[in-house]
Short mmCIF file of C-alpha atoms in Angstrom, two decimals:
data_model
loop_
_atom_site.label_atom_id
_atom_site.label_comp_id
_atom_site.label_asym_id
_atom_site.label_seq_id
_atom_site.Cartn_x
_atom_site.Cartn_y
_atom_site.Cartn_z
CA MET A 82 -33.77 153.04 182.07
CA LYS A 83 -32.02 156.10 180.60
CA GLN A 84 -28.83 155.32 178.76
CA LYS A 85 -25.71 157.27 179.55
CA THR A 86 -24.40 159.54 176.81
CA ARG A 87 -21.01 158.44 175.60
CA ILE A 88 -18.46 161.20 175.44
CA ARG A 89 -15.96 160.88 172.63
CA PRO A 90 -12.37 161.09 173.84
CA THR A 91 -11.37 162.92 170.65
CA LEU A 92 -12.99 165.20 168.10
CA LYS A 93 -14.99 163.55 165.35
CA GLY A 94 -13.04 163.07 162.13
CA ARG A 95 -9.34 162.67 161.43
CA ASN A 96 -7.22 163.71 164.39
CA VAL A 97 -4.11 165.76 163.89
CA ASP A 98 -0.84 163.92 164.30
CA PRO A 99 1.33 165.86 166.79
CA ARG A 100 4.43 165.33 164.68
CA ALA A 101 2.64 166.56 161.56
CA ARG A 102 1.52 169.62 163.51
CA GLU A 103 5.15 170.36 164.39
CA GLU A 104 6.31 169.83 160.81
CA ILE A 105 3.65 172.13 159.35
CA GLY A 106 4.35 174.77 161.99
CA ALA A 107 8.06 174.71 161.19
CA LEU A 108 7.41 174.74 157.44
CA LEU A 109 5.03 177.72 157.52
CA GLY A 110 7.07 179.63 160.11
CA ASP A 111 5.84 183.22 160.42
CA ALA A 112 3.87 183.11 157.17
CA PRO A 113 0.28 184.36 157.50
CA ARG A 114 -2.41 181.70 157.78
CA ARG A 115 -4.88 183.62 155.60
CA ARG A 116 -7.44 181.64 153.61
CA ASP A 117 -6.21 183.00 150.29
CA LEU A 118 -2.74 181.54 150.92
CA LEU A 119 -3.98 177.94 151.02
CA ILE A 120 -2.55 177.04 147.61
CA GLU A 121 0.75 178.73 148.44
CA HIS A 122 1.01 176.66 151.63
CA LEU A 123 0.11 173.47 149.77
CA HIS A 124 3.03 174.22 147.45
CA ARG A 125 5.34 174.54 150.45
CA ILE A 126 4.36 171.07 151.62
CA GLN A 127 4.58 169.58 148.13
CA ASP A 128 8.01 171.14 147.53
CA ARG A 129 9.34 169.86 150.86
CA TYR A 130 7.87 166.35 150.96
CA ALA A 131 7.10 165.64 147.25
CA GLN A 132 3.55 164.72 148.28
CA LEU A 133 0.55 165.88 150.29
CA SER A 134 -0.11 163.25 152.94
CA ALA A 135 -3.40 163.00 154.81
CA ARG A 136 -1.69 163.84 158.10
CA HIS A 137 -0.09 167.00 156.67
CA LEU A 138 -3.39 168.13 155.14
CA ALA A 139 -5.09 167.67 158.50
CA ALA A 140 -2.37 169.66 160.26
CA LEU A 141 -2.56 172.42 157.63
CA ALA A 142 -6.34 172.62 158.04
CA GLU A 143 -5.91 173.05 161.79
CA ALA A 144 -3.20 175.70 161.35
CA MET A 145 -5.37 177.69 158.94
CA MET A 146 -8.61 177.11 160.89
CA LEU A 147 -10.25 175.48 157.87
CA SER A 148 -12.22 172.27 157.59
CA GLN A 149 -10.24 169.29 156.37
CA ALA A 150 -12.76 168.83 153.57
CA GLU A 151 -12.07 172.37 152.34
CA VAL A 152 -8.32 171.79 152.24
CA TYR A 153 -8.73 168.38 150.61
CA GLU A 154 -11.03 169.59 147.83
CA VAL A 155 -8.57 172.33 146.84
CA ALA A 156 -5.55 170.01 147.00
CA THR A 157 -7.19 167.37 144.80
CA PHE A 158 -8.41 169.90 142.20
CA TYR A 159 -4.95 170.81 140.87
CA HIS A 160 -2.78 168.44 138.82
CA HIS A 161 0.54 169.35 140.44
CA PHE A 162 -0.50 168.34 143.96
CA ASP A 163 0.10 164.66 144.74
CA VAL A 164 -2.45 163.85 147.42
CA VAL A 165 -1.74 160.54 149.16
CA LYS A 166 -4.65 158.99 151.04
CA GLU A 167 -4.22 156.96 154.19
CA GLY A 168 -3.08 153.45 153.33
CA GLU A 169 -1.81 154.43 149.88
CA PHE A 170 1.82 154.15 148.89
CA PRO A 171 3.47 157.55 148.37
CA PRO A 172 4.75 158.35 144.86
CA PRO A 173 8.45 157.91 144.03
CA PRO A 174 10.63 160.82 145.14
CA LEU A 175 11.12 162.08 141.57
CA THR A 176 8.51 162.68 138.89
CA VAL A 177 9.15 163.08 135.16
CA ARG A 178 6.28 164.63 133.23
CA VAL A 179 6.10 164.15 129.48
CA CYS A 180 3.98 166.65 127.59
CA ASP A 181 1.61 164.83 125.24
CA SER A 182 -0.30 167.82 123.87
CA LEU A 183 -0.52 168.17 120.11
CA SER A 184 2.89 169.62 119.18
CA CYS A 185 4.73 167.20 121.47
CA GLU A 186 2.67 164.23 120.33
CA MET A 187 3.55 165.07 116.72
CA ALA A 188 7.24 165.19 117.71
CA GLY A 189 7.34 161.80 119.46
CA ALA A 190 5.91 162.13 122.98
CA ARG A 191 4.27 158.70 122.82
CA GLU A 192 7.63 157.01 122.29
CA LEU A 193 9.03 158.85 125.32
CA LEU A 194 6.11 157.76 127.49
CA GLN A 195 6.59 154.15 126.40
CA LYS A 196 10.36 153.95 126.89
CA LEU A 197 11.06 156.10 129.96
CA PRO A 198 9.45 153.92 132.69
CA ASP A 199 11.71 150.93 131.97
CA LEU A 200 14.72 153.16 131.37
CA LEU A 201 14.39 155.19 134.60
CA GLY A 202 13.29 152.43 136.97
CA ARG A 203 10.92 152.32 139.93
CA GLU A 204 12.47 155.25 141.78
CA VAL A 205 11.17 157.64 139.14
CA ARG A 206 7.52 158.15 138.28
CA VAL A 207 6.75 158.90 134.63
CA LYS A 208 3.41 160.45 133.79
CA HIS A 209 1.88 162.36 130.93
CA ALA A 210 1.21 166.08 131.30
CA PRO A 211 -0.82 168.64 129.39
CA CYS A 212 0.94 171.44 127.52
CA VAL A 213 3.95 172.80 129.42
CA GLY A 214 4.31 175.91 127.26
CA ARG A 215 7.44 174.92 125.32
CA CYS A 216 5.89 173.77 122.05
CA GLU A 217 8.73 175.18 119.94
CA GLU A 218 11.05 172.66 121.65
CA ALA A 219 8.82 169.60 121.24
CA PRO A 220 8.86 166.98 122.55
CA VAL A 221 9.42 168.20 126.09
CA ALA A 222 9.89 166.23 129.29
CA VAL A 223 10.10 167.92 132.69
CA VAL A 224 12.36 166.33 135.32
CA HIS A 225 10.74 167.69 138.50
CA GLN A 226 10.96 171.37 137.48
CA ASN A 227 13.69 171.12 134.84
CA PRO A 228 12.35 171.13 131.26
CA ILE A 229 14.28 169.01 128.75
CA PRO A 230 13.84 170.50 125.26
CA ASN A 231 13.75 168.24 122.19
CA ALA A 232 13.74 165.37 124.65
CA THR A 233 15.01 161.90 123.89
CA PRO A 234 15.05 158.96 126.31
CA GLU A 235 18.81 159.35 126.62
CA LYS A 236 18.65 163.10 127.42
CA VAL A 237 16.03 162.54 130.11
CA GLN A 238 18.00 159.64 131.60
CA ALA A 239 21.13 161.81 131.72
CA ALA A 240 19.26 164.63 133.51
CA VAL A 241 17.87 162.19 136.08
CA ALA A 242 21.26 160.60 136.65
CA ALA A 243 22.90 164.02 137.11
CA LYS A 244 20.05 165.08 139.42
CA LYS A 245 19.33 168.12 137.26
CA THR A 246 15.86 168.75 138.61
CA GLN A 247 15.71 172.55 138.89
CA CYS A 248 14.91 174.97 136.09
CA LEU A 249 17.59 177.53 135.32
CA VAL A 250 16.74 181.21 135.78
CA PRO A 251 16.58 182.80 132.30
CA PRO A 252 19.30 185.38 131.50
CA ALA A 253 16.85 188.25 131.10
CA ILE A 254 17.41 192.01 131.20
CA ASN A 255 17.69 192.74 134.92
CA TYR A 256 16.44 195.71 136.92
CA ALA A 257 19.65 197.74 136.76
CA GLU A 258 20.00 197.21 132.99
CA TYR A 259 16.38 198.11 132.40
CA ARG A 260 16.61 201.32 134.43
CA LYS A 261 19.85 202.30 132.67
CA ALA A 262 18.08 202.00 129.30
CA GLY A 263 15.31 204.37 130.34
CA GLY A 264 13.03 201.87 132.01
CA TYR A 265 10.37 203.09 134.47
CA ARG A 266 10.76 206.67 133.23
CA LEU A 267 7.23 206.51 131.81
CA LEU A 268 5.83 205.26 135.10
CA ALA A 269 7.66 207.95 137.05
CA ASP A 270 6.35 210.63 134.67
CA CYS A 271 2.82 209.35 135.22
CA LEU A 272 3.04 209.51 139.00
CA GLN A 273 4.79 212.89 138.94
CA GLY A 274 1.93 214.45 137.00
CA LYS A 275 3.86 214.85 133.71
CA ARG A 276 1.37 212.57 131.98
CA THR A 277 -2.35 212.21 132.61
CA ARG A 278 -4.49 209.11 132.82
CA GLU A 279 -6.71 210.39 130.04
CA GLU A 280 -3.71 211.01 127.75
CA ILE A 281 -2.22 207.54 128.22
CA THR A 282 -5.59 205.82 127.92
CA LYS A 283 -6.34 207.64 124.65
CA ILE A 284 -3.00 206.57 123.17
CA ILE A 285 -3.81 202.95 123.96
CA GLU A 286 -7.32 203.31 122.54
CA ASP A 287 -6.05 204.95 119.35
CA SER A 288 -3.44 202.21 118.88
CA GLY A 289 -6.14 199.56 118.73
CA LEU A 290 -4.41 197.38 121.35
CA ARG A 291 -6.72 194.55 122.33
CA GLY A 292 -6.52 191.83 124.95
CA LEU A 293 -3.92 189.35 123.72
CA GLY A 294 -4.88 186.46 125.96
CA GLY A 295 -7.59 185.42 123.55
CA ALA A 296 -10.70 187.51 124.16
CA GLY A 297 -9.51 190.58 122.24
CA PHE A 298 -11.36 193.19 124.32
CA PRO A 299 -10.01 196.73 123.67
CA ALA A 300 -7.45 197.47 126.41
CA GLY A 301 -8.11 201.20 126.75
CA ARG A 302 -11.85 200.66 127.03
CA LYS A 303 -11.27 198.11 129.79
CA TRP A 304 -9.22 200.67 131.75
CA LYS A 305 -12.08 203.16 131.48
CA LEU A 306 -14.68 200.63 132.60
CA VAL A 307 -12.71 199.67 135.69
CA ALA A 308 -11.78 203.29 136.51
CA ALA A 309 -15.48 204.19 136.48
CA GLU A 310 -16.21 201.67 139.26
CA PRO A 311 -16.06 202.67 142.94
CA GLU A 312 -12.87 202.23 144.94
CA PRO A 313 -11.10 200.11 146.04
CA ARG A 314 -10.09 198.64 142.70
CA VAL A 315 -7.55 195.86 142.15
CA MET A 316 -5.71 194.21 139.26
CA ALA A 317 -5.11 190.56 138.36
CA VAL A 318 -2.56 189.65 135.67
CA ASN A 319 -3.08 186.30 133.98
CA ILE A 320 0.10 184.41 133.03
CA ASP A 321 -1.50 180.97 133.07
CA GLU A 322 -1.10 180.35 129.35
CA GLY A 323 -2.11 176.71 129.30
CA GLU A 324 -3.59 176.66 125.77
CA PRO A 325 -1.74 173.95 123.80
CA GLY A 326 0.48 175.68 121.29
CA THR A 327 0.88 178.90 123.30
CA PHE A 328 4.21 180.04 124.78
CA LYS A 329 4.55 183.75 123.94
CA ASP A 330 4.16 185.01 127.52
CA ARG A 331 7.06 182.83 128.66
CA TYR A 332 9.12 183.99 125.68
CA PHE A 333 8.76 187.68 126.56
CA LEU A 334 9.20 187.22 130.30
CA GLU A 335 12.41 185.24 129.83
CA ARG A 336 13.89 188.21 127.97
CA ASP A 337 12.47 191.48 129.31
CA PRO A 338 10.36 191.04 132.48
CA HIS A 339 10.50 194.71 133.52
CA ARG A 340 8.86 195.85 130.29
CA PHE A 341 5.90 193.76 131.40
CA LEU A 342 6.05 195.05 134.98
CA GLU A 343 6.21 198.69 133.90
CA GLY A 344 3.31 198.24 131.49
CA MET A 345 1.35 196.55 134.25
CA LEU A 346 1.98 199.42 136.66
CA VAL A 347 1.04 202.05 134.06
CA ALA A 348 -2.21 200.20 133.30
CA ALA A 349 -2.94 199.94 137.02
CA TRP A 350 -2.33 203.68 137.46
CA CYS A 351 -4.63 204.55 134.55
CA ALA A 352 -7.42 202.44 136.02
CA GLY A 353 -6.92 203.74 139.56
CA VAL A 354 -5.91 200.33 140.91
CA GLY A 355 -4.63 200.04 144.48
CA ALA A 356 -3.14 196.52 144.55
CA ILE A 357 -1.93 193.94 142.02
CA TRP A 358 -1.84 190.15 141.92
CA ILE A 359 0.23 188.30 139.29
CA TYR A 360 -0.89 184.72 138.62
CA LEU A 361 1.88 182.63 137.01
CA ARG A 362 1.46 179.03 135.85
CA ASP A 363 3.41 176.51 137.90
CA GLU A 364 5.13 175.04 134.84
CA TYR A 365 7.24 178.21 134.50
CA ALA A 366 9.54 177.59 137.46
CA GLY A 367 12.45 179.50 135.91
CA VAL A 368 10.28 182.51 135.16
CA ARG A 369 8.88 182.39 138.69
CA ALA A 370 12.39 182.55 140.18
CA LEU A 371 13.22 185.41 137.80
CA LEU A 372 10.11 187.44 138.71
CA GLU A 373 10.62 186.83 142.43
CA ARG A 374 14.17 188.16 142.18
CA GLU A 375 13.31 191.17 140.02
CA LEU A 376 10.27 192.13 142.10
CA ILE A 377 12.48 192.23 145.20
CA LEU A 378 14.93 194.54 143.41
CA LEU A 379 12.08 196.74 142.16
CA LYS A 380 10.54 197.07 145.62
CA GLU A 381 13.89 197.71 147.35
CA ASN A 382 14.77 200.56 145.00
CA PRO A 383 11.47 201.75 143.49
CA PRO A 384 11.49 204.44 140.80
CA CYS A 385 8.39 205.93 142.43
CA ALA A 386 5.59 204.90 144.77
CA LEU A 387 4.37 201.39 143.98
CA PRO A 388 1.11 199.63 144.84
CA PRO A 389 1.33 196.31 146.69
CA ILE A 390 2.28 193.53 144.24
CA GLU A 391 1.87 189.81 144.98
CA LEU A 392 3.10 186.94 142.81
CA ARG A 393 0.90 183.86 143.05
CA ARG A 394 1.75 180.38 141.84
CA GLY A 395 -0.69 178.27 139.87
CA ALA A 396 -0.85 174.52 140.46
CA GLY A 397 -1.55 172.96 137.08
CA ALA A 398 -5.07 173.75 135.86
CA TYR A 399 -5.80 174.93 132.32
CA ILE A 400 -9.16 176.28 133.44
CA CYS A 401 -7.37 178.97 135.48
CA GLY A 402 -6.59 180.72 132.22
CA GLU A 403 -10.25 181.78 132.36
CA GLU A 404 -10.34 185.09 134.23
CA SER A 405 -12.87 184.27 136.93
CA ALA A 406 -11.36 180.81 137.54
CA MET A 407 -7.99 182.51 137.99
CA ILE A 408 -9.56 184.87 140.51
CA GLU A 409 -10.99 181.93 142.45
CA SER A 410 -7.53 180.35 142.50
CA ILE A 411 -5.86 183.55 143.72
CA GLU A 412 -8.38 183.51 146.56
CA GLY A 413 -7.15 180.02 147.48
CA LYS A 414 -10.07 178.04 146.07
CA ARG A 415 -10.70 175.53 143.32
CA GLY A 416 -10.38 177.24 139.95
CA MET A 417 -14.01 177.11 138.91
CA PRO A 418 -15.41 179.83 136.61
CA ARG A 419 -18.04 182.16 137.98
CA LEU A 420 -21.40 182.79 136.40
CA ARG A 421 -21.84 186.15 134.67
CA PRO A 422 -23.05 188.79 135.29
CA PRO A 423 -21.58 190.40 137.31
CA TYR A 424 -18.38 190.72 135.31
CA VAL A 425 -14.97 190.86 136.96
CA ALA A 426 -14.61 194.54 136.06
CA GLN A 427 -17.49 195.10 138.49
CA VAL A 428 -17.16 192.26 141.01
CA GLY A 429 -13.89 190.38 140.75
CA LEU A 430 -11.01 189.61 143.10
CA TRP A 431 -12.16 189.94 146.74
CA ASN A 432 -15.46 191.19 145.21
CA TYR A 433 -13.73 194.41 144.16
CA PRO A 434 -13.79 195.90 140.66
CA THR A 435 -10.88 194.14 138.95
CA LEU A 436 -8.72 195.06 135.98
CA GLU A 437 -7.85 191.66 134.50
CA HIS A 438 -5.19 191.53 131.80
CA ASN A 439 -3.10 189.00 129.97
CA MET A 440 0.63 189.49 130.40
CA GLU A 441 1.38 190.29 126.75
CA THR A 442 -1.30 192.99 126.58
CA VAL A 443 0.46 195.19 129.13
CA TYR A 444 3.89 194.21 127.77
CA TRP A 445 3.22 196.48 124.76
CA VAL A 446 2.05 199.51 126.78
CA ARG A 447 5.40 201.28 127.28
CA GLU A 448 6.48 200.91 123.65
CA ILE A 449 3.13 202.08 122.31
CA VAL A 450 3.11 205.17 124.55
CA GLU A 451 6.73 206.06 123.72
CA LYS A 452 6.44 205.50 119.97
CA GLY A 453 2.84 206.64 119.58
CA ALA A 454 -0.42 204.98 118.68
CA GLN A 455 0.31 205.26 114.98
CA TRP A 456 3.48 203.20 115.35
CA PHE A 457 1.46 200.19 116.55
CA SER A 458 -1.62 200.63 114.38
CA GLY A 459 0.58 201.37 111.35
CA HIS A 460 1.58 197.71 111.18
CA GLY A 461 -0.74 195.22 109.54
CA ARG A 462 -1.65 193.47 106.32
CA HIS A 463 -4.79 192.81 104.32
CA GLY A 464 -6.67 195.65 105.95
CA ARG A 465 -5.82 194.74 109.56
CA LYS A 466 -3.94 196.90 112.06
CA GLY A 467 -1.35 196.21 114.74
CA LEU A 468 1.20 193.56 115.62
CA ARG A 469 0.60 189.99 116.77
CA SER A 470 2.92 187.59 118.55
CA PHE A 471 2.40 184.20 116.93
CA SER A 472 3.47 181.09 118.84
CA VAL A 473 4.28 178.76 115.96
CA SER A 474 4.97 175.05 116.35
CA GLY A 475 4.56 171.89 114.34
CA ARG A 476 6.02 170.99 110.95
CA VAL A 477 8.04 174.15 110.22
CA LYS A 478 11.79 174.71 110.14
CA ASN A 479 11.84 177.65 112.56
CA PRO A 480 9.19 177.24 115.26
CA GLY A 481 9.02 179.91 117.95
CA VAL A 482 7.48 183.28 118.75
CA HIS A 483 7.29 185.47 115.66
CA VAL A 484 6.11 189.07 115.97
CA ALA A 485 4.37 189.77 112.67
CA PRO A 486 1.80 192.19 111.24
CA ALA A 487 -1.79 191.53 112.21
CA GLY A 488 -3.66 190.06 109.27
CA ILE A 489 -0.72 188.09 107.91
CA THR A 490 -1.84 184.80 106.33
CA VAL A 491 -0.55 181.46 107.54
CA GLN A 492 1.19 180.88 104.21
CA GLU A 493 3.02 184.19 104.57
CA LEU A 494 3.87 183.33 108.17
CA ILE A 495 5.35 179.99 107.16
CA ASP A 496 7.32 181.38 104.21
CA GLU A 497 8.58 184.67 105.67
CA TYR A 498 9.04 183.91 109.37
CA CYS A 499 9.26 180.14 109.85
CA GLY A 500 11.73 179.19 107.12
CA GLY A 501 9.19 177.09 105.28
CA MET A 502 7.97 173.58 105.97
CA LEU A 503 10.26 170.87 107.29
CA ASP A 504 12.03 168.91 104.57
CA GLY A 505 9.82 166.12 103.32
CA HIS A 506 6.62 167.68 104.69
CA GLU A 507 3.83 169.26 102.65
CA PHE A 508 1.48 171.82 104.20
CA TYR A 509 -1.82 170.07 105.02
CA GLY A 510 -3.66 172.10 107.66
CA TYR A 511 -3.26 174.39 110.64
CA LEU A 512 -4.64 175.46 113.98
CA PRO A 513 -4.96 179.27 113.84
CA GLY A 514 -5.72 179.75 117.53
CA GLY A 515 -4.51 176.90 119.68
CA ALA A 516 -6.52 173.94 120.91
CA SER A 517 -9.88 175.70 120.95
CA GLY A 518 -9.51 177.77 117.78
CA GLY A 519 -10.45 175.05 115.29
CA ILE A 520 -8.54 173.44 112.41
CA LEU A 521 -8.36 174.73 108.83
CA PRO A 522 -7.08 173.04 105.67
CA ALA A 523 -4.15 174.27 103.59
CA ALA A 524 -6.68 175.39 100.99
CA LYS A 525 -7.60 178.21 103.37
CA ALA A 526 -4.05 179.46 103.87
CA ASP A 527 -4.97 182.92 102.57
CA ILE A 528 -7.25 183.98 105.45
CA PRO A 529 -5.87 187.00 107.37
CA LEU A 530 -4.94 185.94 110.91
CA ASP A 531 -6.51 188.41 113.30
CA PHE A 532 -9.46 189.02 115.57
CA ASP A 533 -12.82 188.73 113.79
CA THR A 534 -11.44 187.32 110.52
CA LEU A 535 -11.69 183.60 111.29
CA GLN A 536 -15.17 183.38 112.82
CA PRO A 537 -16.92 183.04 109.42
CA HIS A 538 -14.90 179.86 108.97
CA GLY A 539 -15.81 178.41 112.37
CA CYS A 540 -12.47 179.31 113.96
CA PHE A 541 -10.84 182.13 115.93
CA ILE A 542 -7.33 183.40 116.57
CA GLY A 543 -7.46 183.29 120.39
CA SER A 544 -3.95 183.67 121.75
CA ALA A 545 -2.42 183.35 118.24
CA ALA A 546 -1.06 179.85 118.80
CA VAL A 547 -0.48 178.43 115.31
CA VAL A 548 0.21 174.71 114.94
CA ILE A 549 1.20 173.56 111.43
CA LEU A 550 0.15 170.10 110.20
CA SER A 551 1.70 168.31 107.23
CA HIS A 552 0.57 165.53 104.91
CA GLN A 553 2.05 163.11 107.45
CA ASP A 554 -0.56 164.16 110.02
CA GLN A 555 -4.31 163.70 110.25
CA ALA A 556 -6.63 166.46 111.36
CA SER A 557 -8.93 163.89 112.98
CA VAL A 558 -6.06 162.58 115.12
CA ALA A 559 -5.17 166.15 116.10
CA ALA A 560 -8.80 166.85 117.03
CA ARG A 561 -8.92 163.71 119.16
CA ASN A 562 -5.77 164.80 121.01
CA LEU A 563 -7.36 168.17 121.70
CA MET A 564 -10.65 166.68 122.92
CA LYS A 565 -8.71 164.42 125.29
CA PHE A 566 -7.04 167.55 126.64
CA PHE A 567 -10.39 169.28 127.17
CA LYS A 568 -11.84 166.21 128.89
CA GLU A 569 -8.96 166.08 131.36
CA GLU A 570 -8.94 169.85 131.95
CA SER A 571 -12.68 170.37 132.43
CA CYS A 572 -13.21 171.65 135.96
CA GLY A 573 -16.33 169.47 136.22
CA GLN A 574 -18.60 172.26 137.41
CA CYS A 575 -21.16 172.06 134.60
CA THR A 576 -22.61 168.90 133.07
CA PRO A 577 -22.46 169.97 129.39
CA CYS A 578 -18.68 170.32 129.59
CA ARG A 579 -17.87 167.56 132.08
CA VAL A 580 -19.98 164.90 130.38
CA GLY A 581 -19.91 166.38 126.88
CA THR A 582 -16.12 166.30 126.46
CA ALA A 583 -15.99 162.69 127.66
CA LYS A 584 -18.82 161.60 125.35
CA ALA A 585 -17.33 163.53 122.41
CA LEU A 586 -13.96 161.83 122.92
CA THR A 587 -15.65 158.41 122.90
CA LEU A 588 -17.37 159.25 119.61
CA MET A 589 -14.13 160.56 118.10
CA GLU A 590 -12.23 157.40 119.00
CA GLN A 591 -14.35 155.47 116.50
CA GLY A 592 -12.97 154.91 113.02
CA ILE A 593 -16.16 156.32 111.52
CA TRP A 594 -17.62 159.22 113.47
CA ASN A 595 -21.32 159.39 114.28
CA GLN A 596 -21.47 162.88 112.83
CA PRO A 597 -25.16 163.72 113.50
CA LEU A 598 -24.79 162.78 117.16
CA LEU A 599 -21.44 164.57 117.51
CA LYS A 600 -22.88 167.73 115.98
CA GLU A 601 -25.91 167.60 118.30
CA LEU A 602 -23.66 167.08 121.31
CA SER A 603 -21.39 169.94 120.19
CA GLN A 604 -24.33 172.30 119.94
CA ALA A 605 -25.48 171.41 123.45
CA MET A 606 -21.97 172.06 124.80
CA MET A 607 -21.71 175.41 123.02
CA ASP A 608 -25.15 176.52 124.19
CA ALA A 609 -25.10 175.37 127.80
CA SER A 610 -21.51 175.34 129.11
CA ILE A 611 -20.70 177.95 131.73
CA CYS A 612 -17.38 179.11 130.31
CA GLY A 613 -15.28 179.16 127.18
CA LEU A 614 -13.71 175.74 127.75
CA GLY A 615 -16.90 173.82 127.13
CA GLN A 616 -18.18 176.34 124.60
CA ALA A 617 -15.04 176.08 122.43
CA ALA A 618 -14.12 172.42 122.99
CA PRO A 619 -16.21 171.19 120.01
CA ASN A 620 -14.45 173.50 117.52
CA PRO A 621 -11.75 171.02 116.42
CA ALA A 622 -14.29 168.23 115.88
CA LEU A 623 -16.65 170.51 113.97
CA SER A 624 -13.74 171.73 111.83
CA VAL A 625 -12.74 168.19 110.92
CA MET A 626 -16.28 167.28 109.90
CA LYS A 627 -16.50 170.43 107.80
CA TYR A 628 -13.07 170.59 106.16
CA PHE A 629 -11.65 167.05 106.45
CA PRO A 630 -14.75 164.83 106.03
CA HIS A 631 -12.77 162.13 104.19
CA GLU A 632 -10.93 161.34 107.43
CA VAL A 633 -14.01 160.44 109.48
CA GLN A 634 -16.44 158.70 107.15
#
């Protein structure tokens, strides 16, 4: 006898709650439901409800005509999205994040993490966070979006009690002030035919300006490469400076955002770019509000014709500092690096040729063009040329962003720009290039800090994030902190990085390191990882074994 086919009364899978459908519809309003706006819409939900519930994710998937699995995998990839599964208790309404990256750990982050839960009570969730880009103010706690510099338990408790949860908009040079001081005149001259693309590009090439996000690729050459590709061409600006120890992009944006925007637009014009996306890390809430305001003013009263410009919000993922991972995130996906070739200059955002730049690189464009290539290249020490913006933190009296000649040594940087070491601290070692740039001893304080000068010593300058260690610190402890960071920030796409960072951390947590095994593991990670995270993650451990062997044997 033939059995009757049962017809399901509802679609297979999680059904959409009618109330959640109404709430998502009201929240999104007239906003487009494009696939690339998935992360932006997840932020809307998170901002409104302080969580991403299963019912809201299902309703969002329906509204955007995406599978629920696709929405869920993106939402769970990023640290700043609190995904609550069915049956789970939602998080408390307020979250306090305590940065426990190297500079903050050295300044007392562990004590904050231990004391704050009891002090703040059950209505506040306290959790550790990777670098929040305020290393000069360590330790830092963030009450929702409000960063508390030089945080103490009492200062954080006071901010929570006063409900100070929003970041203040920095008092930067605004659009009217920038225009009054001659701003956007260069851009207008370019579009009016008073300057040529070839002329501007040659000035940048002659100045020796290189990519200041870490890779150091010559900026003018990159413009030429992208301009040689077929149209349409686009631009993606990376302001996701998540490298522990790095905060220079925030520093410049909080003071003179239009200098960056004008440099960006000039670079886009030279490369023949038709549209621009700016990717800003989510930790910089005050900068985001500032850029949103100033972009509106720029577009309402433009100095000349402007290409479309979109500001996109990151969601807490260090890996999105890698250019192709950033592009994936702008497209609304998990921030996983792409295999190369093709390179993003050929096939990048939306599969178009893409001019990808770090924020600080284009920040210098206007000044270099106005003052001439020789002005920029005329700076430098010890045979190097140009200027570098060093983000200095750690055991110095004056941490912060210090613009200094390229090739300056760390000893000169400490003595001339940082006011010397903190009282009672003796110089012991330093990180010349952030978490992934390795660790050097004080005995090597005379190495010029610049591109290509540190590689013979197993290190690199990267984004010029310099962290100073004293005799009260241990390089092995610093390296362990950094490997923990890499383990947590690995995107998980490739096994050498995903498994290698976890295994390396386990080995480094031992009092005596298994150095042969750690070196073999490091080599495998450097040889086989897809992107720079896994390739550079072993550098701190290798540096310790080379320069601080007494600490691990």
